[in-house]
Amino acid sequence: MSSTTSNMLKVAVIGGEGIGPEVTAEAQRVLRWFAEKRAAPVTLREAQYGVVPYLASGHVMPPATVEAIEEADAILFGATGGPETKEVPPEARKAASLLKLRQKYDLYANLRPIVAAPALVEAAPLKPSVLEGVDFIILRELTGGIYFGEPRGIETLPDGRRRGFNTEVYTTDKIQRVARTAFELARKRRGKVCSVDKANVLEASVLWREEVIALHKAEFADVELSHMYVDNAAMQIVRAPAQFDVMVTGNIFGDILSDCAAMCAGSLGMLPSASLGPVDRFGKRKALFEPVHGSAPDIAGKGIANPLGSILSVAMMLRLSLDRPQDAALLEKAVDTALSKGARTADIAEKGARILTTSAMGDAVIDALNALA
Ligand code: NAD
């Protein structure tokens, strides 16, 4: 392998299901723009995932996709999920699920930045005064908690009633490593961490809080640490979101709170994310970049989804996997420029605004990149 090739970031591009392929196509165009116009060292390999390959080959995640993911340094993912079809039995879906992927590559640190773009303040559901200065990150632990805890299942009791059960579980190591990521992130930002839990009710949260406090005391006393119960956090996110810098929380709380926080950005379609694995002995870490939203079956196939969450996930890739902060900032500026010139998909449109298709929004970002570069 030549040194040029080995310096290349291998990216697996997987649109997936629902609006996933639609938004990922625009993000991929943007990534190619950086490869062509700014010499970003990436090689792209497209792969299939979901109901389409299942119907063609019986695999939700065909072997070529498994291979593309395995060899990739970074994965650009669209979305998974959709109306249950009889053709895809739950076991086949489960065996190749996004949760399994997160677990396999230990992608524990899920960064979800929430920024209120000034151009969208009028279109957002929250008041402009509430949105002023909103710029925070929800750091969601992604490999533990109730989504993975055992025992789990649905059973029939002797009296005929059925019982569904799951287990919220966290061990010290999983809490410590995500808390460490939060403190390190905060040091590069405004120096504030808010840890969100439900320690008034759940033992797993009591341990969470104890471990966060212990790590803070031992290594990160320079960072300001606060704690919030998850129900209050949901309220504070819509009441006064500018108070947050880095919010660290467990898997299920982060899942729910980030959809809520999307209202600060104007739409769920605006939010990008990065899921990072542990740093290996070469200093590299596997990473998956995807918009926060799901497959949005209600709008899939219509070409109207907002691709900016996916496009901004490319900015996160440029910053975190390619170490190209200037390119990341250029892309974020291009998105802001497109928005301030009035580019709107339906989900972020003010009354009377001209509404763009998914690909026209991609065009608007590329036009802005060409103008800014
Ligand atoms: P969703 O995020 O797919 O959609 C919620 C709402 O937001 C819908 O009204 C949708 O139209 C809208 N929306 C989402 N993304 C948008 C975009 N880019 N532009 C404009 N509007 C957008 O959540 P849901 O409806 O609860 O779930 C649908 C499916 O997605 C389910 O099968 C769920 O399991 C799956 N899901 C997958 C992921 C993922 O792939 N990471 C995340 C969440 C949900």
Short mmCIF file of N, CA and C and ligand atoms in Angstrom, two decimals, residues 19 23 77-82 98 102 259 267-269 290-299 304-307 347, ligand 1:
data_model
loop_
_atom_site.label_atom_id
_atom_site.label_comp_id
_atom_site.label_asym_id
_atom_site.label_seq_id
_atom_site.Cartn_x
_atom_site.Cartn_y
_atom_site.Cartn_z
N ILE A 19 -35.78 8.20 4.39
CA ILE A 19 -35.12 9.38 3.82
C ILE A 19 -33.60 9.28 3.89
N VAL A 23 -31.02 12.01 1.96
CA VAL A 23 -30.18 13.02 2.61
C VAL A 23 -28.69 12.68 2.47
N PHE A 77 -23.63 7.46 7.59
CA PHE A 77 -24.86 6.66 7.62
C PHE A 77 -26.09 7.56 7.47
N GLY A 78 -27.14 7.00 6.85
CA GLY A 78 -28.37 7.78 6.66
C GLY A 78 -29.37 7.51 7.77
N ALA A 79 -30.16 6.47 7.61
CA ALA A 79 -31.15 6.15 8.64
C ALA A 79 -31.59 4.70 8.48
N THR A 80 -32.13 4.19 9.55
CA THR A 80 -32.70 2.85 9.54
C THR A 80 -34.12 2.92 10.11
N GLY A 81 -34.92 1.94 9.71
CA GLY A 81 -36.28 1.85 10.27
C GLY A 81 -37.32 2.17 9.23
N GLY A 82 -38.52 1.86 9.59
CA GLY A 82 -39.61 2.13 8.65
C GLY A 82 -40.80 1.29 9.01
N LEU A 98 -28.55 -1.10 13.83
CA LEU A 98 -27.61 -0.01 14.13
C LEU A 98 -27.07 -0.17 15.56
N ARG A 102 -23.17 -0.21 16.72
CA ARG A 102 -22.61 0.64 17.77
C ARG A 102 -21.89 -0.22 18.80
N ASP A 259 -33.92 14.91 20.67
CA ASP A 259 -35.06 15.27 19.81
C ASP A 259 -35.72 16.54 20.34
N SER A 267 -35.44 22.28 13.64
CA SER A 267 -36.04 21.04 13.15
C SER A 267 -35.12 19.87 13.48
N LEU A 268 -35.71 18.71 13.64
CA LEU A 268 -34.92 17.50 13.83
C LEU A 268 -33.99 17.28 12.63
N GLY A 269 -34.44 17.72 11.48
CA GLY A 269 -33.65 17.57 10.25
C GLY A 269 -32.36 18.38 10.24
N GLU A 290 -23.88 10.50 11.33
CA GLU A 290 -25.25 10.36 10.83
C GLU A 290 -26.10 11.50 11.38
N PRO A 291 -27.14 11.87 10.64
CA PRO A 291 -28.07 12.84 11.22
C PRO A 291 -28.77 12.20 12.42
N VAL A 292 -29.27 13.03 13.32
CA VAL A 292 -29.91 12.50 14.52
C VAL A 292 -31.27 11.85 14.18
N HIS A 293 -31.90 12.35 13.12
CA HIS A 293 -33.25 11.85 12.81
C HIS A 293 -33.24 10.41 12.32
N GLY A 294 -34.45 9.86 12.22
CA GLY A 294 -34.62 8.50 11.72
C GLY A 294 -35.02 8.49 10.26
N SER A 295 -35.75 7.43 9.88
CA SER A 295 -36.06 7.22 8.46
C SER A 295 -37.25 8.04 7.97
N ALA A 296 -37.95 8.71 8.88
CA ALA A 296 -39.07 9.59 8.55
C ALA A 296 -39.99 9.01 7.47
N PRO A 297 -40.63 7.89 7.77
CA PRO A 297 -41.48 7.25 6.75
C PRO A 297 -42.58 8.17 6.22
N ASP A 298 -42.99 9.14 7.02
CA ASP A 298 -44.07 10.03 6.58
C ASP A 298 -43.68 10.92 5.40
N ILE A 299 -42.37 11.15 5.21
CA ILE A 299 -41.97 12.01 4.08
C ILE A 299 -41.00 11.29 3.12
N ILE A 304 -38.28 15.69 -0.18
CA ILE A 304 -38.52 16.95 0.55
C ILE A 304 -37.80 17.01 1.90
N ALA A 305 -37.07 15.93 2.24
CA ALA A 305 -36.41 15.91 3.55
C ALA A 305 -35.29 16.95 3.60
N ASN A 306 -35.04 17.44 4.78
CA ASN A 306 -33.96 18.39 5.01
C ASN A 306 -32.63 17.61 5.09
N PRO A 307 -31.68 17.90 4.19
CA PRO A 307 -30.42 17.15 4.24
C PRO A 307 -29.35 17.78 5.13
N ASP A 347 -39.51 21.74 6.49
CA ASP A 347 -39.49 21.66 7.96
C ASP A 347 -38.94 22.93 8.62
P1 NAD B 1 -37.97 10.33 12.67
O1 NAD B 1 -36.75 11.03 13.15
O2 NAD B 1 -37.78 9.43 11.51
O3 NAD B 1 -39.10 11.40 12.33
C1 NAD B 1 -39.72 12.22 13.32
C2 NAD B 1 -40.41 13.41 12.62
O4 NAD B 1 -39.41 14.33 12.16
C3 NAD B 1 -41.21 12.99 11.39
O5 NAD B 1 -42.38 13.79 11.30
C4 NAD B 1 -40.30 13.32 10.25
O6 NAD B 1 -40.94 13.63 9.02
C5 NAD B 1 -39.51 14.52 10.77
N1 NAD B 1 -38.17 14.52 10.20
C6 NAD B 1 -37.15 13.71 10.54
N2 NAD B 1 -36.08 13.98 9.80
C7 NAD B 1 -36.41 14.96 8.96
C8 NAD B 1 -35.72 15.66 7.92
N3 NAD B 1 -34.43 15.38 7.62
N4 NAD B 1 -36.37 16.62 7.25
C9 NAD B 1 -37.65 16.93 7.54
N5 NAD B 1 -38.36 16.31 8.51
C10 NAD B 1 -37.75 15.34 9.21
O7 NAD B 1 -38.52 9.51 13.92
P2 NAD B 1 -39.75 8.47 14.02
O8 NAD B 1 -40.84 8.86 13.08
O9 NAD B 1 -40.02 8.38 15.44
O10 NAD B 1 -39.13 7.09 13.56
C11 NAD B 1 -39.20 6.58 12.23
C12 NAD B 1 -38.29 5.38 12.11
O11 NAD B 1 -36.91 5.79 12.23
C13 NAD B 1 -38.51 4.31 13.18
O12 NAD B 1 -38.44 3.06 12.57
C14 NAD B 1 -37.34 4.52 14.15
O13 NAD B 1 -36.97 3.35 14.81
C15 NAD B 1 -36.26 4.97 13.19
N6 NAD B 1 -35.17 5.78 13.79
C16 NAD B 1 -33.92 5.56 13.28
C17 NAD B 1 -32.89 6.35 13.73
C18 NAD B 1 -31.54 6.15 13.08
O14 NAD B 1 -31.44 5.63 11.99
N7 NAD B 1 -30.45 6.58 13.71
C19 NAD B 1 -33.11 7.36 14.66
C20 NAD B 1 -34.40 7.57 15.13
C21 NAD B 1 -35.44 6.78 14.68
#
